[in-house]
mmCIF file of C-alpha atoms in Angstrom:
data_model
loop_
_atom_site.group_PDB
_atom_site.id
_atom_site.type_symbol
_atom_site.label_atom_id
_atom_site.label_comp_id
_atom_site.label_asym_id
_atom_site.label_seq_id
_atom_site.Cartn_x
_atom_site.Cartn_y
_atom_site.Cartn_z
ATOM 1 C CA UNK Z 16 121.678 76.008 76.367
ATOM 2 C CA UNK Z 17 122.114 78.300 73.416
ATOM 3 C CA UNK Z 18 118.750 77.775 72.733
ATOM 4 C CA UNK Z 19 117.193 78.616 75.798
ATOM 5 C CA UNK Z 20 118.823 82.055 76.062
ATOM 6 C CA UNK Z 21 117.583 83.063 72.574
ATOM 7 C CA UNK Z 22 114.215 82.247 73.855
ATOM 8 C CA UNK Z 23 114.747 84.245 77.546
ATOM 9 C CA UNK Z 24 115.860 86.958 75.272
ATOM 10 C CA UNK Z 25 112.762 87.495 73.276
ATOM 11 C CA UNK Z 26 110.574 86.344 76.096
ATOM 12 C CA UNK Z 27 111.898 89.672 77.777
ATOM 13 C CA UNK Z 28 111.788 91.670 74.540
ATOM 14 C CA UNK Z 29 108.370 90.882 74.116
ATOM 15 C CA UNK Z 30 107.328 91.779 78.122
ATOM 16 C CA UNK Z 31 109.444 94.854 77.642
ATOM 17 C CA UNK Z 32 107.258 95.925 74.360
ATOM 18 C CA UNK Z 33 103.864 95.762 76.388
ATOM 19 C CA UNK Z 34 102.183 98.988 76.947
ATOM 20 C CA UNK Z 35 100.128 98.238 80.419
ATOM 21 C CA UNK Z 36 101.418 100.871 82.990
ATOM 22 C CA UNK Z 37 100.867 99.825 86.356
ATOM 23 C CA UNK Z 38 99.004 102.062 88.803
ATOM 24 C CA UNK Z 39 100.542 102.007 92.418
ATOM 25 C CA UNK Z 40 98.399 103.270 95.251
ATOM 26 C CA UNK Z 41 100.865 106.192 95.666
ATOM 27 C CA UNK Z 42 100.450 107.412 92.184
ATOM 28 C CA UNK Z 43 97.363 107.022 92.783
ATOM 29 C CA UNK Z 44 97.491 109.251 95.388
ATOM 30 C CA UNK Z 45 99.390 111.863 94.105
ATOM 31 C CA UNK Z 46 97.345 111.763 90.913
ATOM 32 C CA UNK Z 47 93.966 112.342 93.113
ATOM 33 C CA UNK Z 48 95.837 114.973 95.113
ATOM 34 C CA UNK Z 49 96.580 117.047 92.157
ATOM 35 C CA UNK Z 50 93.437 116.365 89.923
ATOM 36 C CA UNK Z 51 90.876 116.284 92.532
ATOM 37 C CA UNK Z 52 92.507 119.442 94.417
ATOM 38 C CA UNK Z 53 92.531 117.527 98.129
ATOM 39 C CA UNK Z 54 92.289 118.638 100.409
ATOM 40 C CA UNK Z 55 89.341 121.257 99.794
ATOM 41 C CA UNK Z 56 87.245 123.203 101.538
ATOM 42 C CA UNK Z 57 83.626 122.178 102.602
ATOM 43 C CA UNK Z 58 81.246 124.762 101.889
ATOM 44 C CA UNK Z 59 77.460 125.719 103.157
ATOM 45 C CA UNK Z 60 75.549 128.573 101.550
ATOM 46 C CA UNK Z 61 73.605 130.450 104.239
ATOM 47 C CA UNK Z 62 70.596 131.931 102.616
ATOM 48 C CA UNK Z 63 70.776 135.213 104.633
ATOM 49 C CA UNK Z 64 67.255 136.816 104.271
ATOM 50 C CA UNK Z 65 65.221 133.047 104.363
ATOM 51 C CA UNK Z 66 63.889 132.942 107.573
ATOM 52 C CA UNK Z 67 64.199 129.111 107.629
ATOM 53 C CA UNK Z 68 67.751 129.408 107.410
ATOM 54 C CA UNK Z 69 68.141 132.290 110.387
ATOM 55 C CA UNK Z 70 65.753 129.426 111.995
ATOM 56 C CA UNK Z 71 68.736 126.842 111.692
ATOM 57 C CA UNK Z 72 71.030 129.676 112.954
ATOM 58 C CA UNK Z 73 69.193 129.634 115.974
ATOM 59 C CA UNK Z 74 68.306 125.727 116.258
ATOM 60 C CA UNK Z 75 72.313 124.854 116.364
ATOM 61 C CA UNK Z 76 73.037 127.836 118.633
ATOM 62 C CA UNK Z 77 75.200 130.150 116.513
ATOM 63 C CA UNK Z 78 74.035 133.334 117.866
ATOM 64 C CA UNK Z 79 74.542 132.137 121.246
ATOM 65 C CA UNK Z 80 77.782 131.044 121.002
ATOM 66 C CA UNK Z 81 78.241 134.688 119.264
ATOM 67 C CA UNK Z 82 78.874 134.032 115.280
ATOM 68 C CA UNK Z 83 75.913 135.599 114.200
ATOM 69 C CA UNK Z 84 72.574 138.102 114.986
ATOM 70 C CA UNK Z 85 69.567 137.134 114.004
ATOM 71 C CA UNK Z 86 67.043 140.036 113.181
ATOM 72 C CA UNK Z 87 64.085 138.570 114.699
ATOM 73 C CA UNK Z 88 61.177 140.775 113.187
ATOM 74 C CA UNK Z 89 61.107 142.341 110.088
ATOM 75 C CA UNK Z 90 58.806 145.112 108.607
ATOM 76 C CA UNK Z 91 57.063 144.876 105.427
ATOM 77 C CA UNK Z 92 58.993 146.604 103.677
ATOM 78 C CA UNK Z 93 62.488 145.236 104.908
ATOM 79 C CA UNK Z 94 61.215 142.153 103.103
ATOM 80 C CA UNK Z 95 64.058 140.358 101.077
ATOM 81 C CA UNK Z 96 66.442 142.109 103.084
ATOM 82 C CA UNK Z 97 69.208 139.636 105.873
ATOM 83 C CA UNK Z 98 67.827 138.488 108.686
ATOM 84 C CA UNK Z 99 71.574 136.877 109.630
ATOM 85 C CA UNK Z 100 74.345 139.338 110.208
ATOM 86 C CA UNK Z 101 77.936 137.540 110.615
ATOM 87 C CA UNK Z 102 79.847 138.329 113.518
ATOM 88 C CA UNK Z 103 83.845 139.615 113.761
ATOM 89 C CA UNK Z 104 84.527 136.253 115.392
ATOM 90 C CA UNK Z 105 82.425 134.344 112.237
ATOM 91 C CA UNK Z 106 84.891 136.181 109.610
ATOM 92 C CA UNK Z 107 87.412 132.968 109.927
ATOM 93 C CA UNK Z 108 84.955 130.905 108.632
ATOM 94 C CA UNK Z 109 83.240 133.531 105.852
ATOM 95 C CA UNK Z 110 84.277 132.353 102.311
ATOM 96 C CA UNK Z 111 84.854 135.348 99.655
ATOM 97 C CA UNK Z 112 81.296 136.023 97.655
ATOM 98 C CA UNK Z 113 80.888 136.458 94.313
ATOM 99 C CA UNK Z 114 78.733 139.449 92.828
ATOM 100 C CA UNK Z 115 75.668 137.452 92.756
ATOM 101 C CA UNK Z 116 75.708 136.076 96.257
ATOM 102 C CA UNK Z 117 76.289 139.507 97.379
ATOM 103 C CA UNK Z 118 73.033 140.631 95.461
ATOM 104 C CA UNK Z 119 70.650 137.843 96.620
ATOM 105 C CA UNK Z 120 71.623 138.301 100.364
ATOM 106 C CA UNK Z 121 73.742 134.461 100.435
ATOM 107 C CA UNK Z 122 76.994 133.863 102.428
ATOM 108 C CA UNK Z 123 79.337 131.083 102.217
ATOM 109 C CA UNK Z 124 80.628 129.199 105.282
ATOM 110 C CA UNK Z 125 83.307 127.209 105.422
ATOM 111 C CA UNK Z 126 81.927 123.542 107.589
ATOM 112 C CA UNK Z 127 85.627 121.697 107.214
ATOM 113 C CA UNK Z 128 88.271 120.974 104.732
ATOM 114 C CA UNK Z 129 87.645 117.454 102.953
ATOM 115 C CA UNK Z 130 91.075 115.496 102.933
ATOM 116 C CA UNK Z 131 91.905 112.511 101.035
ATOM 117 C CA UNK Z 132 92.435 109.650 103.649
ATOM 118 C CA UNK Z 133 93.104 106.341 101.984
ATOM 119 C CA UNK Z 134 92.911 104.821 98.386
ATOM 120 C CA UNK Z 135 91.561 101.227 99.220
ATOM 121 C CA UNK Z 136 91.069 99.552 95.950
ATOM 122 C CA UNK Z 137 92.611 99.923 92.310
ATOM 123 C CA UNK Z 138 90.863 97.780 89.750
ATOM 124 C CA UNK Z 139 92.404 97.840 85.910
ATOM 125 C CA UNK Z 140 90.893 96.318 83.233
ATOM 126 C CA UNK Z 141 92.312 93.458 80.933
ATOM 127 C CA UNK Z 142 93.881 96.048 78.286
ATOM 128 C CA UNK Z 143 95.803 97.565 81.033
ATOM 129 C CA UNK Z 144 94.168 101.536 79.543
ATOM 130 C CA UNK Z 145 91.419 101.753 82.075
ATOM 131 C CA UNK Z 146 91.413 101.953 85.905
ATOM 132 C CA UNK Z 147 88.948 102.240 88.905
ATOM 133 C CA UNK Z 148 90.273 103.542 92.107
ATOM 134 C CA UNK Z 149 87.947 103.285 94.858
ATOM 135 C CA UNK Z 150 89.181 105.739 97.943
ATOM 136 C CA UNK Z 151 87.952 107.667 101.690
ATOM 137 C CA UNK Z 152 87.868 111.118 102.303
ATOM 138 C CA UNK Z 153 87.584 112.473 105.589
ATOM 139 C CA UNK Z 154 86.730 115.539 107.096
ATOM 140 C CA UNK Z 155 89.272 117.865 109.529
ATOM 141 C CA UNK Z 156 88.983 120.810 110.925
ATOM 142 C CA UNK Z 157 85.606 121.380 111.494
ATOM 143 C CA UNK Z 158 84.122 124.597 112.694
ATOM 144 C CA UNK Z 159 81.000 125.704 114.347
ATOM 145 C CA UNK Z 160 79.190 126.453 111.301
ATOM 146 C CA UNK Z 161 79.321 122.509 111.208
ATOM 147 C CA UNK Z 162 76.532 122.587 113.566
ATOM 148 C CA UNK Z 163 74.330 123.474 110.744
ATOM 149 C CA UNK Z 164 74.556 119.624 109.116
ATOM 150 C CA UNK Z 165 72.804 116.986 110.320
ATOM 151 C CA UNK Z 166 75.308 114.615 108.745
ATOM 152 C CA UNK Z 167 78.319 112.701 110.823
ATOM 153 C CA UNK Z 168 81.133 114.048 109.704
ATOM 154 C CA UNK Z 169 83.310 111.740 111.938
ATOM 155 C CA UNK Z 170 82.517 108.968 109.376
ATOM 156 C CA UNK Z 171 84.858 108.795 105.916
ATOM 157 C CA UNK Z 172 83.113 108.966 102.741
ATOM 158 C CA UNK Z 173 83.900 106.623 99.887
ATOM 159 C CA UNK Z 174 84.276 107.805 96.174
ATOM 160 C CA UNK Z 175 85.035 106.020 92.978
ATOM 161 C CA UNK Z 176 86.507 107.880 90.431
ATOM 162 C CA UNK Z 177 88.001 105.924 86.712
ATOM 163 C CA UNK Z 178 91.180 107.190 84.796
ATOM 164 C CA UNK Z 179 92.147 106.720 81.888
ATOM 165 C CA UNK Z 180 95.920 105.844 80.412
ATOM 166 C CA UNK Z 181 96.524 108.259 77.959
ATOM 167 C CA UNK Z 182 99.677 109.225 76.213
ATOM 168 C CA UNK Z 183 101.417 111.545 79.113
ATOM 169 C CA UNK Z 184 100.040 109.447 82.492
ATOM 170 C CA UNK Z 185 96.977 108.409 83.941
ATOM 171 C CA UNK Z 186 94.000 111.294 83.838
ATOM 172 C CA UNK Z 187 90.699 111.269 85.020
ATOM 173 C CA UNK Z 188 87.962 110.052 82.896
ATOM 174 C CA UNK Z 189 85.029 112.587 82.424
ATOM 175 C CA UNK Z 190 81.379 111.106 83.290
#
């Protein structure tokens, strides 16, 4: 009997000396939350003097519906200059421009904000020091500007992203 405690008692000093963290999904999600900044805003850069884009404008109905004008001739020498003017009732949707985008005529819309929906697989390797976590994103709050994309954004997107155990936690790995 006396032997067989001796041996539980290193058997657990030895499992309590082992290194390999665990990853639950919730750290998982909280660790995504934080170092991949969800949710986030989902971005399209209208090209404001490209008559292809004020073309799109028009094609998904955005002037109709009243978000923009669309300058339909141009002289020569307006060349280079917007051909899409934003609307008081687009300015919800306007994201702030830098310098440059202000110069070269290009306005960012906002199209949704990209939420973290569900982390469906975590895979760690033998050593215990390396994860993959394989998880959905989905997209909420859409706005008109949406109407621009010819994607579904109904349907979640999957992402893989590894981590790495280091010292302080779990961190993402750089590619």
């Amino acid at each position: 009997m006396k032997k067989l405690l001796v041996a539980t008692c290193i058997g657990l000093l030895v499992a309590s000396c082992t290194s390999k963290e665990e990853l639950s999904e919730q750290e998982a999600v909280t660790l995504l939350r934080q170092q991949m900044n969800y949710p986030k805003a989902f971005t399209y850069d209208i090209f404001c003097a490209d008559p292809e884009y004020s073309q799109k404008a028009l094609d998904a109905g955005l002037e109709t519906k009243g978000f923009v004008t669309i300058k339909r001739t141009q002289k020569l020498s307006e060349v280079g200059q917007p051909l899409i003017e934003f609307t008081n009732q687009a300015s919800p949707y306007l994201v702030t421009l830098s310098e440059l985008d202000k110069k070269t005529h290009i306005q960012k819309v906002k199209i949704a904000d990209e939420d973290l929906n569900q982390v469906s697989d975590i895979t760690l390797d033998e050593g215990g020091k390396n994860a993959t976590i394989e998880y959905t994103t989905v997209y909420k709050n859409t706005t008109p500007f949406s109407s621009l994309l010819h994607i579904d954004l109904q349907k979640p997107i999957t992402h893989t992203v590894y981590l790495i155990l280091a010292d302080n936690g779990w961190k993402l790995k750089d590619k």
